[in-house]
Amino acid sequence: MTATLTARRPALTTEGIRIHFPSLERRHNGQQVAYFDGPGGTQVPRVVVDAMSDYLLNHNSNSGWAYPSSVETDAAVAASRQAMADFVNGRADEIVFGQNMTSLTFHLARGLGRDWGKGDVVVITELDHHANQAPWRDLETERGVEVRAVRLDAATGQLDWDDLARKLTGRVKLLAIGAASNALGTVNDVHAACAMAKATGAITFVDAVHSAPHILPDVDAYGCDFLACSAYKFYGPHIGILWGRPELLNSVRVPKLIPAPNEAPDRLETGTQSFESIVGAHAAVDYLAGIGDGATRRERLVHAFEAMHERQQALVEQMWTGLSALRGVTTFGPLPTEARTSTVSFTVAGHTSKDVALALAEQAVFVSNGDFYATTVIEKLGHAADGIVRAGAACYTTPGEVERLIAGVAALSS
Ligand SMILES: Cc1ncc(COP(=O)(O)O)c(C=O)c1O
């Protein structure tokens, strides 16, 4: 990022961002906490919490009734749908809210699967989180659908694109692919994958949960039919968002109550929604848009993500170079020169992933460990028993915090 850009927009600087996140003040063992657990869920700016508490304290109601707080709830949901539409580059009536990405994907897969059976094929990938595997795998047992998993090259962290082409043959109904890997940081060329699937007549489902905090989703550019993400990964509360093409959202045979609305997007939303989280997701999108410049919210988001990407690229290079230089440390996934997010996973010889996470926590450096439900990836890396350690840089991460991470790991390596 250029000096002039940050001078004009102090909100774009890491310092300008950090003041909005009260949890960054937390101390542990006498030191300020450095949060590297963003891929599991980011910290939340005060404006998100304020919006949620304002909703609960002043507007709390169920939806759809005639009295003011219910009307306000409906208006808040509509406004949030528009914010989420701007976030994914879609339309407000194409946005479905739900508990999280996993529940939304199970729900959608069940509905789509009601029209599929023996002889039909769904293609998934070994690189994906199991939330983008299990809902489709269930259709094997429930509907007799054949599920094919595209091979991951564990050494490079990349999908085998020839294998994808080979698997996209016959009666392929759907390709389910992640925009980025939550275990390795790999960024997939979603546009190319969706184009390949489309050419065979398949519809496409994109898991943008890991990519969304790093790469602004763009359903138009991806050319996908469905996309799911989760606000708690991009500085919002715990809620999932599904975008879909209206004709599909209106026709998919999802389980629903007869008296519930039968028009999209409402027909995919089960029961009473977490209105406070819907309000919080809106505030998170507005917070991110507020970091950038532009005439529309989408333009501001595009600008903000460009600036954040530039900074996170520098952080991932620092993390990768520092960690991979340490004796006994193995880093996984694409090199920083390739398309990747600022999520770096690694192991330290002679230590379980939990030991590493505990030792770093002593230094107030918070990292996650295990398989992150990307179980197939971790199995293919040969670390099913002990898991791996994952450190993710977010919009509030500083080079100084990365130094502390590297120093903490260095103290363990030999
Ligand atoms: C890539 C990816 N997909 C799906 C999920 C599941 O998301 P949710 O917790 O919203 O169900 C996660 C959560 O970590 C993830 O990282």
Short mmCIF file of C-alpha atoms and ligand atoms in Angstrom, two decimals:
data_model
loop_
_atom_site.label_atom_id
_atom_site.label_comp_id
_atom_site.label_asym_id
_atom_site.label_seq_id
_atom_site.Cartn_x
_atom_site.Cartn_y
_atom_site.Cartn_z
CA MET A 1 0.00 0.00 0.00
CA THR A 2 1.35 3.44 -0.87
CA ALA A 3 2.10 6.02 1.80
CA THR A 4 -0.33 8.48 0.20
CA LEU A 5 -3.17 5.99 0.39
CA THR A 6 -2.70 5.35 4.10
CA ALA A 7 -2.19 9.07 4.76
CA ARG A 8 -5.53 9.82 3.13
CA ARG A 9 -7.32 6.91 4.87
CA PRO A 10 -6.02 6.31 8.41
CA ALA A 11 -8.71 3.59 8.70
CA LEU A 12 -6.63 1.59 6.21
CA THR A 13 -3.61 1.32 8.49
CA THR A 14 -3.28 -1.60 10.89
CA GLU A 15 -3.23 0.90 13.80
CA GLY A 16 -6.39 2.52 12.43
CA ILE A 17 -8.03 -0.90 12.33
CA ARG A 18 -6.83 -2.16 15.72
CA ILE A 19 -8.46 0.60 17.75
CA HIS A 20 -11.86 -0.79 16.76
CA PHE A 21 -11.20 -4.23 18.29
CA PRO A 22 -11.47 -4.13 22.11
CA SER A 23 -10.41 -7.78 22.50
CA LEU A 24 -6.94 -6.90 21.19
CA GLU A 25 -6.34 -5.27 24.59
CA ARG A 26 -6.58 -8.66 26.31
CA ARG A 27 -3.48 -9.67 28.24
CA HIS A 28 -2.27 -13.14 29.13
CA ASN A 29 0.74 -13.88 31.36
CA GLY A 30 1.52 -10.17 31.35
CA GLN A 31 1.63 -9.83 27.56
CA GLN A 32 -0.84 -8.47 25.03
CA VAL A 33 -2.53 -11.35 23.21
CA ALA A 34 -1.59 -11.89 19.57
CA TYR A 35 -4.53 -13.61 17.91
CA PHE A 36 -3.56 -15.96 15.08
CA ASP A 37 -6.81 -17.94 15.34
CA GLY A 38 -8.67 -15.96 12.66
CA PRO A 39 -9.18 -18.99 10.37
CA GLY A 40 -11.23 -20.49 13.22
CA GLY A 41 -13.04 -17.20 13.86
CA THR A 42 -11.84 -13.61 13.90
CA GLN A 43 -12.12 -10.95 16.60
CA VAL A 44 -15.04 -8.54 16.38
CA PRO A 45 -15.00 -4.73 16.13
CA ARG A 46 -17.02 -2.76 18.67
CA VAL A 47 -19.48 -1.52 16.02
CA VAL A 48 -20.66 -5.09 15.47
CA VAL A 49 -21.31 -5.64 19.16
CA ASP A 50 -23.01 -2.21 19.44
CA ALA A 51 -25.33 -3.02 16.53
CA MET A 52 -26.25 -6.38 18.06
CA SER A 53 -26.92 -4.97 21.51
CA ASP A 54 -28.91 -2.07 20.03
CA TYR A 55 -31.08 -4.61 18.21
CA LEU A 56 -31.61 -6.75 21.32
CA LEU A 57 -32.19 -3.79 23.66
CA ASN A 58 -34.37 -1.61 21.40
CA HIS A 59 -35.89 -3.59 18.54
CA ASN A 60 -36.09 -7.21 19.70
CA SER A 61 -39.06 -9.06 18.21
CA ASN A 62 -40.05 -11.94 16.01
CA SER A 63 -40.56 -11.08 12.35
CA GLY A 64 -43.63 -10.57 10.21
CA TRP A 65 -46.05 -8.79 12.52
CA ALA A 66 -47.69 -5.36 12.43
CA TYR A 67 -46.25 -3.69 15.56
CA PRO A 68 -43.20 -1.39 15.39
CA SER A 69 -40.45 -3.63 16.78
CA SER A 70 -41.49 -6.45 14.45
CA VAL A 71 -41.56 -4.06 11.48
CA GLU A 72 -38.09 -2.87 12.55
CA THR A 73 -36.87 -6.47 12.69
CA ASP A 74 -38.12 -7.09 9.14
CA ALA A 75 -36.40 -3.90 7.99
CA ALA A 76 -33.15 -4.94 9.71
CA VAL A 77 -33.23 -8.34 7.98
CA ALA A 78 -33.89 -6.69 4.60
CA ALA A 79 -31.02 -4.23 5.13
CA SER A 80 -28.68 -7.05 6.10
CA ARG A 81 -29.65 -9.07 3.03
CA GLN A 82 -28.63 -6.04 0.93
CA ALA A 83 -25.32 -5.73 2.78
CA MET A 84 -24.59 -9.43 2.26
CA ALA A 85 -25.60 -9.10 -1.39
CA ASP A 86 -23.03 -6.30 -1.76
CA PHE A 87 -20.49 -8.51 0.00
CA VAL A 88 -20.89 -11.42 -2.45
CA ASN A 89 -21.83 -9.27 -5.46
CA GLY A 90 -25.34 -10.69 -5.74
CA ARG A 91 -28.90 -9.49 -5.07
CA ALA A 92 -30.70 -9.18 -1.74
CA ASP A 93 -33.39 -11.74 -2.65
CA GLU A 94 -30.61 -14.27 -3.33
CA ILE A 95 -29.33 -14.21 0.29
CA VAL A 96 -30.33 -16.93 2.77
CA PHE A 97 -29.39 -16.74 6.45
CA GLY A 98 -28.79 -19.79 8.63
CA GLN A 99 -27.03 -21.04 11.73
CA ASN A 100 -23.70 -21.61 9.99
CA MET A 101 -22.29 -22.83 6.66
CA THR A 102 -22.48 -26.49 7.73
CA SER A 103 -26.22 -26.42 8.51
CA LEU A 104 -27.01 -24.45 5.36
CA THR A 105 -25.04 -26.92 3.22
CA PHE A 106 -26.69 -29.99 4.78
CA HIS A 107 -30.07 -28.34 4.20
CA LEU A 108 -29.34 -27.44 0.58
CA ALA A 109 -27.77 -30.82 -0.23
CA ARG A 110 -30.76 -32.64 1.20
CA GLY A 111 -33.11 -30.54 -0.92
CA LEU A 112 -31.11 -30.92 -4.13
CA GLY A 113 -30.60 -34.63 -3.50
CA ARG A 114 -34.35 -35.26 -3.48
CA ASP A 115 -34.21 -34.86 -7.27
CA TRP A 116 -31.11 -37.04 -7.75
CA GLY A 117 -30.55 -40.80 -7.57
CA LYS A 118 -28.62 -43.77 -8.95
CA GLY A 119 -26.52 -42.84 -11.97
CA ASP A 120 -26.15 -39.21 -10.85
CA VAL A 121 -22.76 -37.92 -9.73
CA VAL A 122 -21.55 -35.23 -7.31
CA VAL A 123 -17.90 -34.13 -7.45
CA ILE A 124 -16.20 -32.91 -4.27
CA THR A 125 -12.52 -32.35 -3.47
CA GLU A 126 -10.04 -33.83 -1.00
CA LEU A 127 -8.87 -30.29 -0.22
CA ASP A 128 -12.21 -29.27 1.22
CA HIS A 129 -13.37 -28.87 4.81
CA HIS A 130 -15.72 -31.73 5.66
CA ALA A 131 -18.63 -29.29 5.75
CA ASN A 132 -18.25 -29.32 1.95
CA GLN A 133 -17.88 -33.10 1.83
CA ALA A 134 -20.26 -34.74 4.33
CA PRO A 135 -23.51 -33.10 3.14
CA TRP A 136 -22.79 -34.41 -0.39
CA ARG A 137 -21.45 -37.76 0.83
CA ASP A 138 -24.74 -38.32 2.66
CA LEU A 139 -26.44 -38.44 -0.74
CA GLU A 140 -24.48 -41.63 -1.46
CA THR A 141 -26.32 -43.52 1.27
CA GLU A 142 -29.60 -41.61 1.13
CA ARG A 143 -30.07 -41.33 -2.64
CA GLY A 144 -27.60 -43.74 -4.25
CA VAL A 145 -25.71 -40.80 -5.82
CA GLU A 146 -22.07 -41.49 -6.77
CA VAL A 147 -19.64 -39.10 -5.05
CA ARG A 148 -16.20 -38.58 -6.58
CA ALA A 149 -13.42 -36.74 -4.72
CA VAL A 150 -10.85 -34.80 -6.76
CA ARG A 151 -7.29 -35.65 -5.74
CA LEU A 152 -5.20 -33.27 -3.63
CA ASP A 153 -1.45 -33.18 -4.19
CA ALA A 154 -0.41 -32.97 -0.56
CA ALA A 155 3.16 -31.94 -1.45
CA THR A 156 2.06 -28.75 -3.22
CA GLY A 157 -1.27 -28.19 -1.51
CA GLN A 158 -2.90 -27.95 -4.94
CA LEU A 159 -5.83 -29.81 -6.45
CA ASP A 160 -5.09 -32.13 -9.37
CA TRP A 161 -6.84 -30.26 -12.16
CA ASP A 162 -6.44 -33.14 -14.63
CA ASP A 163 -8.25 -35.32 -12.13
CA LEU A 164 -11.00 -32.70 -11.86
CA ALA A 165 -11.42 -32.81 -15.66
CA ARG A 166 -11.51 -36.63 -15.58
CA LYS A 167 -14.13 -36.64 -12.84
CA LEU A 168 -16.41 -34.14 -14.56
CA THR A 169 -17.83 -36.74 -16.93
CA GLY A 170 -21.16 -38.52 -17.12
CA ARG A 171 -24.23 -37.41 -15.23
CA VAL A 172 -22.47 -34.90 -12.96
CA LYS A 173 -25.15 -32.91 -11.17
CA LEU A 174 -22.96 -30.72 -8.99
CA LEU A 175 -19.37 -29.69 -8.31
CA ALA A 176 -18.71 -28.66 -4.69
CA ILE A 177 -15.42 -26.80 -4.33
CA GLY A 178 -13.78 -24.52 -1.79
CA ALA A 179 -12.55 -21.07 -2.82
CA ALA A 180 -9.66 -21.47 -0.36
CA SER A 181 -8.41 -24.19 1.98
CA ASN A 182 -8.77 -23.55 5.71
CA ALA A 183 -5.93 -26.02 6.37
CA LEU A 184 -3.32 -24.95 3.81
CA GLY A 185 -4.35 -21.50 2.59
CA THR A 186 -4.49 -22.73 -1.03
CA VAL A 187 -6.62 -20.45 -3.23
CA ASN A 188 -8.46 -22.30 -6.00
CA ASP A 189 -9.29 -20.82 -9.38
CA VAL A 190 -13.02 -21.03 -8.75
CA HIS A 191 -13.93 -19.33 -11.98
CA ALA A 192 -12.06 -21.98 -14.01
CA ALA A 193 -13.54 -24.85 -11.98
CA CYS A 194 -17.10 -23.51 -12.34
CA ALA A 195 -16.60 -23.03 -16.09
CA MET A 196 -15.42 -26.65 -16.42
CA ALA A 197 -18.43 -27.89 -14.45
CA LYS A 198 -20.86 -25.71 -16.41
CA ALA A 199 -19.54 -27.12 -19.68
CA THR A 200 -20.71 -30.56 -18.54
CA GLY A 201 -24.11 -29.22 -17.45
CA ALA A 202 -23.38 -29.44 -13.70
CA ILE A 203 -24.33 -26.80 -11.15
CA THR A 204 -21.70 -25.48 -8.74
CA PHE A 205 -21.45 -24.87 -5.01
CA VAL A 206 -18.59 -22.74 -3.67
CA ASP A 207 -17.47 -22.86 -0.03
CA ALA A 208 -16.14 -19.35 0.56
CA VAL A 209 -15.86 -19.66 4.35
CA HIS A 210 -12.06 -19.51 4.48
CA SER A 211 -11.59 -17.20 1.50
CA ALA A 212 -14.16 -14.53 2.45
CA PRO A 213 -11.99 -12.66 5.02
CA HIS A 214 -9.15 -12.49 2.47
CA ILE A 215 -10.71 -12.40 -0.99
CA LEU A 216 -13.96 -10.52 -1.50
CA PRO A 217 -16.46 -13.08 -2.86
CA ASP A 218 -17.79 -12.37 -6.35
CA VAL A 219 -20.52 -14.77 -7.46
CA ASP A 220 -20.70 -13.01 -10.80
CA ALA A 221 -17.00 -13.46 -11.56
CA TYR A 222 -16.97 -17.02 -10.16
CA GLY A 223 -19.95 -18.00 -12.34
CA CYS A 224 -21.18 -20.30 -9.55
CA ASP A 225 -24.76 -21.29 -8.68
CA PHE A 226 -24.40 -21.33 -4.89
CA LEU A 227 -21.88 -19.83 -2.48
CA ALA A 228 -21.73 -20.12 1.30
CA CYS A 229 -19.75 -18.16 3.87
CA SER A 230 -19.82 -17.44 7.60
CA ALA A 231 -19.78 -13.97 9.15
CA TYR A 232 -17.75 -15.07 12.18
CA LYS A 233 -14.74 -15.53 9.89
CA PHE A 234 -14.94 -11.94 8.63
CA TYR A 235 -15.28 -9.99 11.87
CA GLY A 236 -18.98 -10.66 12.43
CA PRO A 237 -21.06 -12.89 14.71
CA HIS A 238 -21.73 -16.64 14.43
CA ILE A 239 -24.09 -16.89 11.47
CA GLY A 240 -23.96 -18.52 8.03
CA ILE A 241 -24.90 -17.01 4.68
CA LEU A 242 -25.91 -18.83 1.52
CA TRP A 243 -26.17 -17.12 -1.85
CA GLY A 244 -27.98 -18.91 -4.68
CA ARG A 245 -29.40 -18.30 -8.13
CA PRO A 246 -33.07 -17.35 -7.68
CA GLU A 247 -34.41 -20.03 -10.03
CA LEU A 248 -32.59 -22.70 -7.98
CA LEU A 249 -33.49 -21.18 -4.60
CA ASN A 250 -37.13 -21.18 -5.72
CA SER A 251 -37.15 -24.74 -7.04
CA VAL A 252 -34.91 -26.72 -4.65
CA ARG A 253 -37.09 -29.14 -2.63
CA VAL A 254 -35.76 -28.26 0.83
CA PRO A 255 -37.62 -29.57 3.87
CA LYS A 256 -39.98 -26.82 5.08
CA LEU A 257 -43.08 -26.19 7.14
CA ILE A 258 -46.22 -25.80 5.02
CA PRO A 259 -47.24 -22.43 6.55
CA ALA A 260 -43.74 -20.96 6.15
CA PRO A 261 -43.17 -18.71 3.10
CA ASN A 262 -42.62 -20.58 -0.15
CA GLU A 263 -40.68 -17.87 -1.95
CA ALA A 264 -36.91 -17.47 -1.98
CA PRO A 265 -34.97 -16.62 0.02
CA ASP A 266 -37.33 -17.19 2.99
CA ARG A 267 -38.29 -20.70 1.91
CA LEU A 268 -34.78 -21.94 2.74
CA GLU A 269 -34.70 -20.35 6.21
CA THR A 270 -35.91 -22.74 8.91
CA GLY A 271 -37.62 -21.51 12.07
CA THR A 272 -36.82 -18.24 13.79
CA GLN A 273 -33.55 -16.69 12.73
CA SER A 274 -30.87 -15.15 14.96
CA PHE A 275 -31.92 -11.58 14.17
CA GLU A 276 -29.19 -10.12 16.35
CA SER A 277 -26.60 -12.05 14.33
CA ILE A 278 -28.19 -10.95 11.05
CA VAL A 279 -27.83 -7.35 12.30
CA GLY A 280 -24.23 -8.07 13.38
CA ALA A 281 -23.33 -9.49 9.96
CA HIS A 282 -24.60 -6.29 8.37
CA ALA A 283 -22.45 -4.23 10.75
CA ALA A 284 -19.40 -6.38 9.92
CA VAL A 285 -19.83 -5.72 6.20
CA ASP A 286 -20.27 -2.00 6.86
CA TYR A 287 -17.18 -2.03 9.05
CA LEU A 288 -15.11 -3.59 6.26
CA ALA A 289 -16.59 -1.21 3.66
CA GLY A 290 -15.66 1.68 5.98
CA ILE A 291 -12.01 0.75 5.62
CA GLY A 292 -12.14 1.49 1.89
CA ASP A 293 -13.02 4.31 -0.50
CA GLY A 294 -15.60 4.37 -3.27
CA ALA A 295 -19.01 5.56 -4.41
CA THR A 296 -20.91 2.37 -3.51
CA ARG A 297 -20.59 -0.12 -0.67
CA ARG A 298 -19.34 -2.75 -3.12
CA GLU A 299 -16.66 -0.36 -4.41
CA ARG A 300 -15.59 0.44 -0.86
CA LEU A 301 -15.38 -3.29 -0.08
CA VAL A 302 -13.30 -3.92 -3.21
CA HIS A 303 -10.91 -1.14 -2.22
CA ALA A 304 -10.68 -2.28 1.41
CA PHE A 305 -9.93 -5.87 0.39
CA GLU A 306 -7.22 -4.73 -2.04
CA ALA A 307 -5.50 -2.83 0.76
CA MET A 308 -5.90 -5.66 3.27
CA HIS A 309 -4.62 -8.18 0.73
CA GLU A 310 -1.46 -6.18 0.15
CA ARG A 311 -0.70 -6.07 3.87
CA GLN A 312 -1.58 -9.72 4.47
CA GLN A 313 0.67 -10.73 1.57
CA ALA A 314 3.61 -9.10 3.38
CA LEU A 315 2.62 -10.87 6.63
CA VAL A 316 2.35 -14.29 5.01
CA GLU A 317 5.79 -13.86 3.43
CA GLN A 318 7.18 -12.92 6.85
CA MET A 319 5.49 -15.91 8.53
CA TRP A 320 6.51 -18.39 5.84
CA THR A 321 10.13 -17.23 5.62
CA GLY A 322 10.56 -17.04 9.39
CA LEU A 323 8.91 -20.37 10.22
CA SER A 324 10.33 -22.45 7.38
CA ALA A 325 13.88 -21.31 8.25
CA LEU A 326 13.60 -22.92 11.69
CA ARG A 327 15.15 -26.35 12.25
CA GLY A 328 12.53 -29.08 12.66
CA VAL A 329 9.70 -26.88 11.40
CA THR A 330 7.76 -28.04 8.34
CA THR A 331 5.41 -25.60 6.64
CA PHE A 332 2.58 -26.82 4.42
CA GLY A 333 0.68 -25.57 1.41
CA PRO A 334 1.56 -23.19 -1.43
CA LEU A 335 4.55 -20.86 -1.31
CA PRO A 336 3.79 -17.17 -0.60
CA THR A 337 4.57 -16.45 -4.25
CA GLU A 338 1.54 -18.54 -5.26
CA ALA A 339 -2.12 -17.72 -4.78
CA ARG A 340 -2.78 -18.30 -1.08
CA THR A 341 -4.37 -16.74 1.97
CA SER A 342 -2.39 -15.53 4.98
CA THR A 343 -2.94 -18.85 6.79
CA VAL A 344 0.23 -20.83 7.44
CA SER A 345 0.14 -24.35 8.86
CA PHE A 346 3.16 -26.17 10.21
CA THR A 347 4.53 -28.85 12.50
CA VAL A 348 7.49 -28.77 14.88
CA ALA A 349 9.52 -32.01 15.06
CA GLY A 350 9.31 -33.72 18.44
CA HIS A 351 6.19 -31.82 19.54
CA THR A 352 2.51 -32.57 19.07
CA SER A 353 0.43 -29.76 17.59
CA LYS A 354 -1.26 -29.34 20.95
CA ASP A 355 2.10 -28.97 22.75
CA VAL A 356 3.04 -26.21 20.31
CA ALA A 357 -0.29 -24.42 20.77
CA LEU A 358 0.04 -24.66 24.57
CA ALA A 359 3.63 -23.37 24.56
CA LEU A 360 2.70 -20.44 22.31
CA ALA A 361 -0.33 -19.66 24.48
CA GLU A 362 2.06 -19.27 27.43
CA GLN A 363 3.63 -16.43 25.40
CA ALA A 364 0.15 -14.96 24.72
CA VAL A 365 0.31 -16.10 21.09
CA PHE A 366 -2.99 -17.82 20.29
CA VAL A 367 -2.89 -20.41 17.48
CA SER A 368 -5.20 -23.32 16.62
CA ASN A 369 -4.16 -26.94 16.24
CA GLY A 370 -5.65 -30.24 15.07
CA ASP A 371 -7.32 -31.07 11.77
CA PHE A 372 -9.73 -28.11 11.55
CA TYR A 373 -12.28 -30.56 10.06
CA ALA A 374 -10.15 -30.56 6.90
CA THR A 375 -9.56 -34.16 7.95
CA THR A 376 -8.79 -35.54 4.48
CA VAL A 377 -6.01 -32.95 4.01
CA ILE A 378 -4.42 -33.71 7.36
CA GLU A 379 -4.62 -37.46 6.73
CA LYS A 380 -2.92 -37.00 3.36
CA LEU A 381 -0.17 -34.97 5.04
CA GLY A 382 0.35 -37.93 7.39
CA HIS A 383 -0.57 -36.00 10.54
CA ALA A 384 -3.89 -37.62 11.43
CA ALA A 385 -2.56 -38.64 14.85
CA ASP A 386 -1.17 -35.34 16.15
CA GLY A 387 -2.63 -32.73 13.81
CA ILE A 388 -0.87 -29.59 12.66
CA VAL A 389 -0.58 -26.03 13.95
CA ARG A 390 -2.35 -23.20 12.10
CA ALA A 391 -1.53 -19.48 12.30
CA GLY A 392 -3.62 -16.99 10.38
CA ALA A 393 -2.95 -13.29 9.87
CA ALA A 394 -6.08 -11.12 9.97
CA CYS A 395 -6.68 -7.43 9.26
CA TYR A 396 -5.47 -6.52 12.77
CA THR A 397 -2.24 -8.61 12.71
CA THR A 398 1.03 -6.68 12.97
CA PRO A 399 4.56 -7.61 11.82
CA GLY A 400 5.57 -7.42 15.51
CA GLU A 401 3.03 -10.13 16.37
CA VAL A 402 4.41 -12.31 13.57
CA GLU A 403 7.89 -11.82 15.10
CA ARG A 404 6.52 -13.05 18.44
CA LEU A 405 4.98 -16.11 16.72
CA ILE A 406 8.29 -16.96 15.04
CA ALA A 407 10.27 -16.41 18.24
CA GLY A 408 7.84 -18.64 20.18
CA VAL A 409 8.20 -21.45 17.64
CA ALA A 410 11.98 -20.95 17.51
CA ALA A 411 12.16 -21.60 21.24
CA LEU A 412 10.66 -25.06 20.60
CA SER A 413 12.54 -26.02 17.47
CA SER A 414 15.91 -27.69 17.54
C1 LIG B 1 -13.36 -23.77 4.64
C2 LIG B 1 -14.44 -23.96 5.66
N1 LIG B 1 -15.62 -24.45 5.25
C3 LIG B 1 -16.63 -24.65 6.10
C4 LIG B 1 -16.50 -24.37 7.44
C5 LIG B 1 -17.67 -24.59 8.34
O1 LIG B 1 -18.23 -23.35 8.62
P1 LIG B 1 -19.34 -23.19 9.75
O2 LIG B 1 -18.64 -23.22 11.05
O3 LIG B 1 -19.96 -21.87 9.45
O4 LIG B 1 -20.31 -24.31 9.58
C6 LIG B 1 -15.29 -23.87 7.92
C7 LIG B 1 -15.10 -23.60 9.35
O5 LIG B 1 -14.03 -23.53 9.86
C8 LIG B 1 -14.24 -23.65 7.00
O6 LIG B 1 -13.06 -23.15 7.41
#
